[in-house]
Structures are given as C-alpha cells and as structure tokens.
CSV table of C-alpha atoms and ligand atoms in Angstrom, one decimal:
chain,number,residue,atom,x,y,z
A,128,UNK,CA,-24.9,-1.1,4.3
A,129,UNK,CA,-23.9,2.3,5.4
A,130,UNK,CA,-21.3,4.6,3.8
A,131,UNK,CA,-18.8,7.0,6.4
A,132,UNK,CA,-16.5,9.3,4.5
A,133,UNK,CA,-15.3,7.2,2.0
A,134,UNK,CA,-15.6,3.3,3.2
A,135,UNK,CA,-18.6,0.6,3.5
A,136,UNK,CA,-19.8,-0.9,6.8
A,137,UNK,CA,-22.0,-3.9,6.8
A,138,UNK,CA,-24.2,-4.6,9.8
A,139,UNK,CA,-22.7,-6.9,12.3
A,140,UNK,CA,-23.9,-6.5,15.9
A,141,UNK,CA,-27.6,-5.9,16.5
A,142,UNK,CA,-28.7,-3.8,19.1
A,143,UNK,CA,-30.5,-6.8,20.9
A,144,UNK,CA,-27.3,-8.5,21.2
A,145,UNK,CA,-25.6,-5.6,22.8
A,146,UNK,CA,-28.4,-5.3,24.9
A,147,UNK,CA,-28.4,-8.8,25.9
A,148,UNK,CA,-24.3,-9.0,26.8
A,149,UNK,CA,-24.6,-5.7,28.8
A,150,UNK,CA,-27.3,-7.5,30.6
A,151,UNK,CA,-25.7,-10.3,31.4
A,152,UNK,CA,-22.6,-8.0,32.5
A,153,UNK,CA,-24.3,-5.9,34.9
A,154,UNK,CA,-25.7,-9.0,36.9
A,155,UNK,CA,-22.2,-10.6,37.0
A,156,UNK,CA,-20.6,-7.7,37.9
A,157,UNK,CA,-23.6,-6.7,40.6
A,158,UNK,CA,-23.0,-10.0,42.1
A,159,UNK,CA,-19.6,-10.1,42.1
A,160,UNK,CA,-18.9,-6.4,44.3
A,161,UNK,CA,-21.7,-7.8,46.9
A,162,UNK,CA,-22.5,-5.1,48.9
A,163,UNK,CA,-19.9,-2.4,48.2
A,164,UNK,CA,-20.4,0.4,45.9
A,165,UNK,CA,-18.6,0.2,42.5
A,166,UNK,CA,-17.2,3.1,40.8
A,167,UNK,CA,-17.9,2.7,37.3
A,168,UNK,CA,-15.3,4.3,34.9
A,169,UNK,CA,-16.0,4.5,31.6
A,170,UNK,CA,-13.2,5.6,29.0
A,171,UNK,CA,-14.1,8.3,26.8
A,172,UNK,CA,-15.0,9.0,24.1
A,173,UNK,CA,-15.9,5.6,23.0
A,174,UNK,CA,-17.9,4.0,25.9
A,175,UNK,CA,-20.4,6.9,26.1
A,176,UNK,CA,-22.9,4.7,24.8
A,177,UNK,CA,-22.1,1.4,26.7
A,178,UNK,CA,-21.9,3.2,29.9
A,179,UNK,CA,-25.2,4.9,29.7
A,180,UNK,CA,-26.5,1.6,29.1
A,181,UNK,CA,-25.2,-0.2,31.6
A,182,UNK,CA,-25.5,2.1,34.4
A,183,UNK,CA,-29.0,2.2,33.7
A,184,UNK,CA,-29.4,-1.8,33.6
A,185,UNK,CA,-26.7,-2.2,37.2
A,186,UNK,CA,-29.1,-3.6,39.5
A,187,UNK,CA,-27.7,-1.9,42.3
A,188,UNK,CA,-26.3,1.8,43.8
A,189,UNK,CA,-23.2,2.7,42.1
A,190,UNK,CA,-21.1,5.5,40.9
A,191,UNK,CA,-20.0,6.8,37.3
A,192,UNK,CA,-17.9,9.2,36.1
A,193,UNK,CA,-15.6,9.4,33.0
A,194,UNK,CA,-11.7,9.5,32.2
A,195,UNK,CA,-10.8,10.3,28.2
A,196,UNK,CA,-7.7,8.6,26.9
A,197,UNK,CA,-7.3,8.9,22.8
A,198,UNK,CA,-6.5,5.5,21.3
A,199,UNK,CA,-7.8,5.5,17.5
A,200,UNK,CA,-6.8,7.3,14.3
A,201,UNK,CA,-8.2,6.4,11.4
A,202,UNK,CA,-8.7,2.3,11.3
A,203,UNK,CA,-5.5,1.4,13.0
A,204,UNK,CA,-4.8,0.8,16.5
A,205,UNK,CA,-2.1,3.4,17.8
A,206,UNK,CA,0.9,2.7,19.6
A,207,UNK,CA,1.2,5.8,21.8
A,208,UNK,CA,-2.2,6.8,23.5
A,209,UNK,CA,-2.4,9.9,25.0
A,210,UNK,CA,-2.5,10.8,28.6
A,211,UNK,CA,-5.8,10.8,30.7
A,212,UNK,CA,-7.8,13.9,31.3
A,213,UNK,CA,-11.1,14.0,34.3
A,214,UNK,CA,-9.3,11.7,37.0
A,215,UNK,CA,-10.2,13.9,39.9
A,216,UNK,CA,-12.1,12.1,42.7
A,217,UNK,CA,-10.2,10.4,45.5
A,218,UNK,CA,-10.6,6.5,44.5
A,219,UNK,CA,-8.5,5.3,48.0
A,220,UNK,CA,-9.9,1.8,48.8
A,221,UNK,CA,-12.6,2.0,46.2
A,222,UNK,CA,-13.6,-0.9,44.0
A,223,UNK,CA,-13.2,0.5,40.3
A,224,UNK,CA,-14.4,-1.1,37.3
A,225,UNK,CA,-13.5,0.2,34.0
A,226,UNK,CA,-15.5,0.5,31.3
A,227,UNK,CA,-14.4,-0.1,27.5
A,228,UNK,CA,-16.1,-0.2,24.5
A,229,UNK,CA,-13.5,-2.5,23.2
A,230,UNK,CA,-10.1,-3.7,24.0
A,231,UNK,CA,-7.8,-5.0,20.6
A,232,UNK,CA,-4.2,-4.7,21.3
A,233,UNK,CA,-4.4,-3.6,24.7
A,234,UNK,CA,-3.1,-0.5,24.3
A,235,UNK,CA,-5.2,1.4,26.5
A,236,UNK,CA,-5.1,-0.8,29.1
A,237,UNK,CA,-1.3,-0.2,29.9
A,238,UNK,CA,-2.4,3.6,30.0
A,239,UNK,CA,-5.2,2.7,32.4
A,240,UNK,CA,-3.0,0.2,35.2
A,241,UNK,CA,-0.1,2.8,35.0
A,242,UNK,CA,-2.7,6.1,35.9
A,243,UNK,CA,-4.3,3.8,38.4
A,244,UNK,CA,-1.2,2.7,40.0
A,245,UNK,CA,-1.1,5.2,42.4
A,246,UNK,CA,-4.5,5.3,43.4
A,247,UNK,CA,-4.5,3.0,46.1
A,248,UNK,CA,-7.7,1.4,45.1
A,249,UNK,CA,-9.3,-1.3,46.8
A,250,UNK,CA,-9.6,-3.2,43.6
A,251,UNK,CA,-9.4,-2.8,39.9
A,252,UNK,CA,-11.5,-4.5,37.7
A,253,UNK,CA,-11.9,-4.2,33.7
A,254,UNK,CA,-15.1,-4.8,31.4
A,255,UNK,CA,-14.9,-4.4,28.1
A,256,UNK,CA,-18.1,-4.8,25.6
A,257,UNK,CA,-16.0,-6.2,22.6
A,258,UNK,CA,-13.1,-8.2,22.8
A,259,UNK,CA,-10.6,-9.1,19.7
A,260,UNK,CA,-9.1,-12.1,21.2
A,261,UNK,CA,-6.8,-11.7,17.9
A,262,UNK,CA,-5.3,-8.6,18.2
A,263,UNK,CA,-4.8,-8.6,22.0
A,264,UNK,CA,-1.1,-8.3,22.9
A,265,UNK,CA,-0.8,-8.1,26.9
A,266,UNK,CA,-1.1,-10.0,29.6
A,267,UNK,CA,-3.7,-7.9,31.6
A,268,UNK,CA,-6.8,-9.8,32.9
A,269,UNK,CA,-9.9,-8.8,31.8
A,270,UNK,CA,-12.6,-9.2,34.3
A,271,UNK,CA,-15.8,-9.1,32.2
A,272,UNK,CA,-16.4,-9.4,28.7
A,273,UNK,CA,-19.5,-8.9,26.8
A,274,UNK,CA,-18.8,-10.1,23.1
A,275,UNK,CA,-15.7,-11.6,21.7
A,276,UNK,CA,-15.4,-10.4,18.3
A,277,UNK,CA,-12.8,-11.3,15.4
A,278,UNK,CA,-9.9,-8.9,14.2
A,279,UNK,CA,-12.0,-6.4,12.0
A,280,UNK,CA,-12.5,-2.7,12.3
A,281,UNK,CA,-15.9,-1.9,13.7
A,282,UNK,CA,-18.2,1.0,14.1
A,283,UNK,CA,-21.4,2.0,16.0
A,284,UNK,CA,-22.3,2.2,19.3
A,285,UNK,CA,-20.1,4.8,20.5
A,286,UNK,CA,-17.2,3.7,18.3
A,287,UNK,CA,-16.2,5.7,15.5
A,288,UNK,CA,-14.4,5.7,11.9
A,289,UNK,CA,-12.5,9.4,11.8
A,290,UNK,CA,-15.1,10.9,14.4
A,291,UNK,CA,-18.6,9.0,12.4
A,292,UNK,CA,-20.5,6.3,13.3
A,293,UNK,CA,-20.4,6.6,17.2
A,294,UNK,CA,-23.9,7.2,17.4
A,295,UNK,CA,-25.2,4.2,15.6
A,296,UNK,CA,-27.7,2.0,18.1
A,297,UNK,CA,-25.7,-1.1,16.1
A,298,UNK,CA,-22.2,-1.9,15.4
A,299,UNK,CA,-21.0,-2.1,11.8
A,300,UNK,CA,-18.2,-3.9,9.8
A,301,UNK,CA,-15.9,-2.9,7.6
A,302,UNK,CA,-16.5,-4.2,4.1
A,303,UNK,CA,-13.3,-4.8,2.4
A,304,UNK,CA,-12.9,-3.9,-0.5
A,305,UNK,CA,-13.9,-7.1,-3.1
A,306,UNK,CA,-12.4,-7.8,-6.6
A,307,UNK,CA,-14.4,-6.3,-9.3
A,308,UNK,CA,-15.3,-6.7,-12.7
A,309,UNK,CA,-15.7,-3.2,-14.5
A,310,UNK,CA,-16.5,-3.7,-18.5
A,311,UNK,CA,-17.3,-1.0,-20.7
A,312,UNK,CA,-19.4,-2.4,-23.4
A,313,UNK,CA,-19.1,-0.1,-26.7
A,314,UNK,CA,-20.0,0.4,-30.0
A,315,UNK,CA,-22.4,2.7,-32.3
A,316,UNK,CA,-25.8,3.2,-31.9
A,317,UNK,CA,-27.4,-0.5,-32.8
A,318,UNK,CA,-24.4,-2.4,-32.2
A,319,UNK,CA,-26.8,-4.7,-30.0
A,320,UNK,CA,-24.9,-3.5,-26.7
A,321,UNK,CA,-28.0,-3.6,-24.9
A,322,UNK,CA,-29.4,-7.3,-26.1
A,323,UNK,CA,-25.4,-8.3,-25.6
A,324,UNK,CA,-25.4,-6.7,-22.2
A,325,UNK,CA,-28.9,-8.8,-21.1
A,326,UNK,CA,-26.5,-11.8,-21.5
A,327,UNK,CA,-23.9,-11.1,-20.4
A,328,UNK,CA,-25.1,-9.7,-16.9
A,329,UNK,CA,-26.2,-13.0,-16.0
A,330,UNK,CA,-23.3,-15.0,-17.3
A,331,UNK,CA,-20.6,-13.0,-15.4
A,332,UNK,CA,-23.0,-12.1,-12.8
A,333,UNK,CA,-22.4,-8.3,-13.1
A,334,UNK,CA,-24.9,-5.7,-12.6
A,335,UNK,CA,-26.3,-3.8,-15.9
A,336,UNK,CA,-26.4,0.3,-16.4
A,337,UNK,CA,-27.4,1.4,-19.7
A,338,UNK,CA,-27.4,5.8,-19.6
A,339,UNK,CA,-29.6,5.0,-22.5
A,340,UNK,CA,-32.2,2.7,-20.1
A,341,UNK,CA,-32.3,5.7,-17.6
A,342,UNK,CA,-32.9,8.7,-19.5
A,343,UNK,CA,-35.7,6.8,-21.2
A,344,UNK,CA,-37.2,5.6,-17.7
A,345,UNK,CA,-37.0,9.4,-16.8
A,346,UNK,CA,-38.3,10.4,-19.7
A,347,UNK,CA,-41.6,8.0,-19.5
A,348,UNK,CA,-42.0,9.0,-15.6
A,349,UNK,CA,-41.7,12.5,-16.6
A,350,UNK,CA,-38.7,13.3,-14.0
A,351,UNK,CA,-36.8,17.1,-14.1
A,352,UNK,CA,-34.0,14.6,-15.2
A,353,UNK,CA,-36.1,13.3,-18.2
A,354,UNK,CA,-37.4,16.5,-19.1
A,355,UNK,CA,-34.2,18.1,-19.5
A,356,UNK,CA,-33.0,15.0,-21.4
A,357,UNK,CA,-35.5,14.7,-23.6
A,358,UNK,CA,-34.6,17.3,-25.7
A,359,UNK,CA,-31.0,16.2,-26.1
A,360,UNK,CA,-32.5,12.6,-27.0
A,361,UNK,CA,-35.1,13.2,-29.6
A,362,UNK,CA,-32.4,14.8,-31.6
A,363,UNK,CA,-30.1,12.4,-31.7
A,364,UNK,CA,-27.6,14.5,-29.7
A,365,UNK,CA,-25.8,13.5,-26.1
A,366,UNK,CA,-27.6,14.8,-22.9
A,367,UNK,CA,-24.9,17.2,-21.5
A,368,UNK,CA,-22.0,15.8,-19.5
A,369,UNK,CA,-22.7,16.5,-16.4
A,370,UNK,CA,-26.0,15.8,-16.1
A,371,UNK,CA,-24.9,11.7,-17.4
A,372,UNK,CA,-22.1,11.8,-15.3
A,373,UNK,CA,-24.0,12.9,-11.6
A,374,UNK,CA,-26.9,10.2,-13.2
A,375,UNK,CA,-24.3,7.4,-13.5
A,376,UNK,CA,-22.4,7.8,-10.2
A,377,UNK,CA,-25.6,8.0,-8.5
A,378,UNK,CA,-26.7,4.6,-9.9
A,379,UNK,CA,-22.9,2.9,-9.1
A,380,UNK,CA,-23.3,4.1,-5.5
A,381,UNK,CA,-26.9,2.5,-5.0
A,382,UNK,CA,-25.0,-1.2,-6.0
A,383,UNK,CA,-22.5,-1.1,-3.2
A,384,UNK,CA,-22.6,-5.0,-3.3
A,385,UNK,CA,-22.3,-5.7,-7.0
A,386,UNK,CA,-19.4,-8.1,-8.1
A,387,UNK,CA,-18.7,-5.3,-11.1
A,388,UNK,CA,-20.8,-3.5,-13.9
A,389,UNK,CA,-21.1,-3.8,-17.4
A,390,UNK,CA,-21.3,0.1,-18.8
A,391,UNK,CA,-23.8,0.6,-21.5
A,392,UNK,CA,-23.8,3.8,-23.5
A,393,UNK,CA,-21.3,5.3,-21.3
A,394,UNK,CA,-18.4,6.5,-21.2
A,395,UNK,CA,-19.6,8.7,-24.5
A,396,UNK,CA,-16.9,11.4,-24.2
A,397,UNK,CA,-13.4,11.9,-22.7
A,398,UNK,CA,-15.0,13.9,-19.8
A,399,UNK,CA,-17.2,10.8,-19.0
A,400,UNK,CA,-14.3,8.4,-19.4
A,401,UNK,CA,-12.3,10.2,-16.9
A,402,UNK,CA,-15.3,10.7,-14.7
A,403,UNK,CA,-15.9,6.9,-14.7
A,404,UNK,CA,-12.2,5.9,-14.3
A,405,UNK,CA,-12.2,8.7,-11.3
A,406,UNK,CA,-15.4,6.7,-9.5
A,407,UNK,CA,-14.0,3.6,-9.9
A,408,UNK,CA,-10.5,4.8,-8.3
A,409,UNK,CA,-12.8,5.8,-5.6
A,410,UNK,CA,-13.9,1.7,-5.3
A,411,UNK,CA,-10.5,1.0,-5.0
A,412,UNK,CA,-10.9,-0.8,-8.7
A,413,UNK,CA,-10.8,0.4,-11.9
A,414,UNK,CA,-12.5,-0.3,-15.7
A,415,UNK,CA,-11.0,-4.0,-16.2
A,416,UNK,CA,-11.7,-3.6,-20.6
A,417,UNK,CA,-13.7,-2.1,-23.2
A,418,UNK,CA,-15.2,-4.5,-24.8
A,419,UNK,CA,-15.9,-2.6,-28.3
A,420,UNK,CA,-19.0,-4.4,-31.2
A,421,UNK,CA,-17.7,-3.6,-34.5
A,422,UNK,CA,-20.9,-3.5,-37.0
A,423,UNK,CA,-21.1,-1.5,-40.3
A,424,UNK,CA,-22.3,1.6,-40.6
A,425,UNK,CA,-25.0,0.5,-43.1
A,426,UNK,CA,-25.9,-2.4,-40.8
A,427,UNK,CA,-26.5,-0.6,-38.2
A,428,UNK,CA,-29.2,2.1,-40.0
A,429,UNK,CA,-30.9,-1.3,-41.3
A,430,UNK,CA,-30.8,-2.4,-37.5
A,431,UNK,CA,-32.6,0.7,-35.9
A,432,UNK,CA,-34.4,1.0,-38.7
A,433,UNK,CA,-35.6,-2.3,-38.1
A,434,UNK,CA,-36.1,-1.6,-34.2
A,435,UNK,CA,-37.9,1.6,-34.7
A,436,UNK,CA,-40.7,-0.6,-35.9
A,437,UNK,CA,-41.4,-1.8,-32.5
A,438,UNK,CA,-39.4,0.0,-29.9
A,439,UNK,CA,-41.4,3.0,-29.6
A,440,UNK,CA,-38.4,5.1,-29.7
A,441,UNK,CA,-38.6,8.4,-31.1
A,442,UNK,CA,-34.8,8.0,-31.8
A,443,UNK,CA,-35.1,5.3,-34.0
A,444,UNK,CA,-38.0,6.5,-35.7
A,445,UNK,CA,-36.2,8.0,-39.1
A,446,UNK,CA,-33.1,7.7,-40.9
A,447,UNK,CA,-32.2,11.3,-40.2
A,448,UNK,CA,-32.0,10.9,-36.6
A,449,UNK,CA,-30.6,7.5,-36.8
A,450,UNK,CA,-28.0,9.2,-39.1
A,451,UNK,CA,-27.1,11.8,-36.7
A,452,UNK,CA,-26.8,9.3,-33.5
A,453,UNK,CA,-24.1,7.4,-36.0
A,454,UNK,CA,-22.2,11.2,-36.8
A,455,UNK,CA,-22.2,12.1,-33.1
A,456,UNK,CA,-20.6,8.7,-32.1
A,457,UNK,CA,-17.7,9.2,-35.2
A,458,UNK,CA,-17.3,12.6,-33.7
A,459,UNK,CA,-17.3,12.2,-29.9
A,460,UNK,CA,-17.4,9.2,-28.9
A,461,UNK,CA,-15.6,6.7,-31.3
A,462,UNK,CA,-11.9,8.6,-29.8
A,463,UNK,CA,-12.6,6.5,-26.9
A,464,UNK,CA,-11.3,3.8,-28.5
A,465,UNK,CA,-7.7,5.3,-28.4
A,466,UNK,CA,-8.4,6.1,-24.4
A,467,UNK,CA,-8.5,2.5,-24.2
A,468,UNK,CA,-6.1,1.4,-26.6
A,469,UNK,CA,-3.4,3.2,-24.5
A,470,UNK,CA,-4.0,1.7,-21.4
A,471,UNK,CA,-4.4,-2.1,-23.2
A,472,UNK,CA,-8.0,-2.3,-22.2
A,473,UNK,CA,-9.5,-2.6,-25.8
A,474,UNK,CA,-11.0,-5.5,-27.4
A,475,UNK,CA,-12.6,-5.3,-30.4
A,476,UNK,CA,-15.3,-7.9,-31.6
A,477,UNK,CA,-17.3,-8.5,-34.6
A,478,UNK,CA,-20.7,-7.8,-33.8
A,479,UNK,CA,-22.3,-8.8,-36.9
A,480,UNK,CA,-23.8,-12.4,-36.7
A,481,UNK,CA,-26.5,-14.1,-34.8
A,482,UNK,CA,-26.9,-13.0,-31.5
A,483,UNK,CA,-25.8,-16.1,-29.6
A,484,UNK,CA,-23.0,-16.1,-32.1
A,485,UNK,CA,-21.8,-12.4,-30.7
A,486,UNK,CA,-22.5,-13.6,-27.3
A,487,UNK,CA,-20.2,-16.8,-27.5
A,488,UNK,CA,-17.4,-14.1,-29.5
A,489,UNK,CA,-18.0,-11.5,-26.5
A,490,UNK,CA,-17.8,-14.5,-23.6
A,491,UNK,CA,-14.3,-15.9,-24.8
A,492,UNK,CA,-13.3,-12.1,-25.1
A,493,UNK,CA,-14.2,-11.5,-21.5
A,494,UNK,CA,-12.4,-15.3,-20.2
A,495,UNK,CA,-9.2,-14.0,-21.7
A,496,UNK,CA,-9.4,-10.8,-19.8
B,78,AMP,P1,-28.7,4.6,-26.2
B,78,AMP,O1,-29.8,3.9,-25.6
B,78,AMP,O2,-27.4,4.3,-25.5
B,78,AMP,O3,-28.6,4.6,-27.7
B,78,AMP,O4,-28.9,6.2,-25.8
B,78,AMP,C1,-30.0,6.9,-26.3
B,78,AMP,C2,-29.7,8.4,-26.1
B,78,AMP,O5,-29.6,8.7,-24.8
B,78,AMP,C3,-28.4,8.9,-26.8
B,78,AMP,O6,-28.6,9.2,-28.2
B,78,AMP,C4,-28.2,10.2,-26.0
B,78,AMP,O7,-29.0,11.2,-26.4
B,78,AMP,C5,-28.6,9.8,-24.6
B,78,AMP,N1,-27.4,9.2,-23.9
B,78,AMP,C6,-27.3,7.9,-23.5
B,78,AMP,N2,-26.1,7.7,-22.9
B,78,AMP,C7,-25.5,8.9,-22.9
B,78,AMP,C8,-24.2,9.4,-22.5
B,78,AMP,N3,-23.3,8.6,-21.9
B,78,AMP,N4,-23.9,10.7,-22.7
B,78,AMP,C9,-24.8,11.5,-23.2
B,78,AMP,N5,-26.0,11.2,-23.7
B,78,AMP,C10,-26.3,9.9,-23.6
C-alpha cells in the first residue's frame, strides 16, 4: 500500500505484466506497418514511461517524438482538454501511431483526430496501454490495446494522482475508502480496559492500540520516546500531549487496512480528543462511541494493587502512585465523558463483575451501536 498526498493506492498492475502487454504490442504493431517506418507519438506527460518502453522493445526502425495534451485533475476525467503543444514535424503520408497511457472516456482522443485532421497522414493508428472499456464514451477505434482495465482511478507508470505517482515501475489502485469501526474504550486506571480490549479485538475484528502498551515497549527497549516517557510514567502523571498524540497517529497510519481500532488509554485530554477526532476526519471516518467501564474508586486501588503483584509495573507498585493515576484521571481525563455525551457517542457499562461477564455487557453495548 502506498500513500500520495492524502489517499491509499493498493498494488494492481505488476511491472511484469506491463512488460509482457507492451511486448506483445510492439510485435503486433511491427507486423502490422510491414516495411514502412512508423512515427510513434506518445502523449505527454503520461506515456513517458510506456513510450520509453516500447520504443526500446519495437523490433524495427521507427520514429518518436512527443505532443502534450492535459487531460487529468485530480481523480476525475475532464471535459475540456487543453490544446496540443510540440506538433512540429511534417507528418504528410506518414503512418502515425499514438501512444496513450490510457484511454477512459475518450476525451483525449477527440483532441488527438481533430489536431491530426489536417495532417494529411498516410494513416492513423491509436495504442493505448490501459483501456477502461467502462468509462469509454466515443466511437473512435482503437488499434492496439495492452490491458483492459475496470473503471478505477490508477497510478504508476507514468500516470499520476495531482503530479505523484508517475514514476512508479507498477500501477496502483485506489483504495476506497472502507467503513470503519472507531471505539474509544475508557475508564480509570484498572477498569480492565486492556484485558476487555484483548477480547474484544478479536470479536469485532478491530486492531488494538493501548498508549499505555507503547510507552512501556519504549520504555523496556530503551527508545528516546521511552526515555522521555519514563519520567511522566513512574509518577503516575500523563506523558505530555504531543509527544502521545505524534505516537498514536504514527501507529493509526502503519494499519492502513484495519477494519477500525479500539483506543486504549487515549484520548486522555481534550487536546488528544480533538487530535484523534481530527485523524479520523482525515480517514474519512470518525470515533463511532466511547465505550466507558464504570468501576469504584476503591475497586480499582484493590485491582492494581492486586496487579502490581505480578505486572512488573513500577506504576502499580504503591498506593500512592496508584492514588495519583486515579486523581489525574478525575482531573483530566474523566471531562471526556461530556466530549462524548454531546455528540451521543457515550455508553457507559458496569465494569465490575467477572470478566466474561463485562465482556458479554461490553459486546451487546457495541451490537447496539
Ligand atoms: P495505562 O497503561 O493506560 O494505564 O497508561 C500508563 C501510563 O502511560 C499513564 O499513567 C501515563 O503516564 C502514560 N499514558 C498512557 N496513555 C497516555 C495518554 N493518552 N496521554 C498521556 N499519558 C499516557
């Protein structure tokens, strides 16, 4: 999967299999003009790529030069193409064969037969690398085509998305964007959002980020990231805004094919709210519901107390720190409930009860939703 400014392309075309129709193109063409001298002409800036290749596998002498002809903004077809610019050799009786990267509604083609109307050419001829059988709207023959492909918006090989991509040796896709499911899972410090999460991922099939999770894998690999966290952590305090934020974004980017996420330990603050409700405008989605596990404060010392025993964390290791990690979430993070509340997205649940209990509370929660 590759990213260009702002949209996903999955791989679609080999290189092999351009390669191969190009092949197969130059020996039907080479057979076709017999012993006459073609003028290839490829149409700028798209078939740079294709024409290079194809020259270079042309079994025969020919000539190549290059007209330019704008035809794409963005990922829609135009309507009005712009006029030709680098026609300049006389082309009287010639055999001409055109070029294209690829031909969808046939815009460019119109261009093409009305500049060469007055050529007095000997023959025109069009070849076109991909062909959106689809899309195509006119009635223009096309001599030679190397792939038929169906009506999606493609990049690579000389074709472009807003001026990227063209230099890709294979063509990409565009990945539309897919319905996902965004949960923030919430609750104090030992509400069991991680053990609940562990389910949860698998039911729903979502993909798991606990902010908690990394800044402990940092920690243990000694990253800058961990060292700077570390700090922050061992008190009981949050890790500074931006520093979670860059983190989490970072990690949503690297699961470009997840179905949705289930947040764990962030948002922790308004700024990380917004941050996260700004990244997932950027998927085209959103945060679907926060999903909040209501426990007692005294349950939940009890709990960490509990999981300090064997978790090795320095954070659960007294009742002072556990203490503080309960007043920092009263004091910035339990507002986020009223972020939520006004946009309907928050559920409440009990989270005290076995865990397969909570799970089966959390799991209708979520089928309402
Ligand atoms: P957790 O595993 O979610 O209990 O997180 C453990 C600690 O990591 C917290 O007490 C914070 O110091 C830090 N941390 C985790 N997530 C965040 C966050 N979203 N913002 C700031 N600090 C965080």
């Amino acid at each position: 999967m590759i990213k260009l400014h702002n949209k996903y392309f999955k791989p679609f075309i080999s290189a092999k299999k351009i390669d191969d129709a190009l092949q197969r193109m130059a020996s039907e063409i080479a057979e076709d003009v017999g012993d006459e001298i073609p003028v290839f002409i490829g149409i700028l800036n798209g078939s740079f790529m294709l024409t290079s290749d194809f020259v270079k596998k042309y079994p025969k002498t020919c000539e190549v030069t290059f007209i330019k002809l704008a035809s794409y903004e963005g990922v829609k077809s135009t309507e009005d193409i712009q006029r030709l610019i680098g026609l300049t050799q006389d082309l009287t009786d010639r055999t001409v064969i055109i070029l294209e990267d690829i031909i969808d509604t046939g815009n460019t083609l119109n261009e093409v037969y009305r500049i060469f109307k007055n050529e007095k050419v000997k023959s025109l001829k069009i070849a076109t690398l991909f062909y959106k059988p689809e899309a195509y709207k006119k009635d223009f023959k096309l001599h030679y085509i190397g792939i038929e492909i169906p009506n999606k918006f493609i990049v690579g090989y000389g074709l472009d998305y807003d001026g990227l991509g063209r230099n890709l040796p294979e063509v990409y896709q565009l990945k539309e964007p897919q319905y996902m499911t965004n949960l923030v899972l919430f609750g104090p410090p030992g509400a069991g959002k991680g053990t609940q999460a562990e389910f949860l991922k698998e039911q729903y099939n979502l993909v798991h980020i606990s902010t908690g999770d990394m800044f402990r894998y940092n920690i243990k690999n000694k990253t800058a990231l961990g060292m700077l966290a570390k700090s922050y952590i061992e008190k009981g305090a949050l890790v500074p805004d931006q520093v979670t934020i860059d983190m989490l974004n970072a990690e949503v980017e690297k699961n470009t094919d997840a179905n949705g996420f289930i947040f764990d330990g962030f948002p922790r603050t308004n700024a990380q709210a917004e941050a996260l409700d700004a990244l997932m405008h950027s998927k085209d989605s959103q945060i679907n519901a926060m999903i909040a596990l209501e426990v007692d404060d005294e349950v939940l010392v009890q709990r960490l107390l509990e999981r300090g025993k064997t978790s090795g964390r320095k954070d659960d290791a007294n009742e002072s720190i556990i203490r503080n990690r309960i007043k920092v979430y009263y004091q910035e993070t339990a507002i986020l409930k009223e972020y939520y509340a006004a946009q309907n997205k928050y559920y409440g649940v009990n989270g005290v009860g076995s865990i397969k209990d909570i799970t089966v509370r959390l799991s209708h929660t979520i089928d309402k939703i």
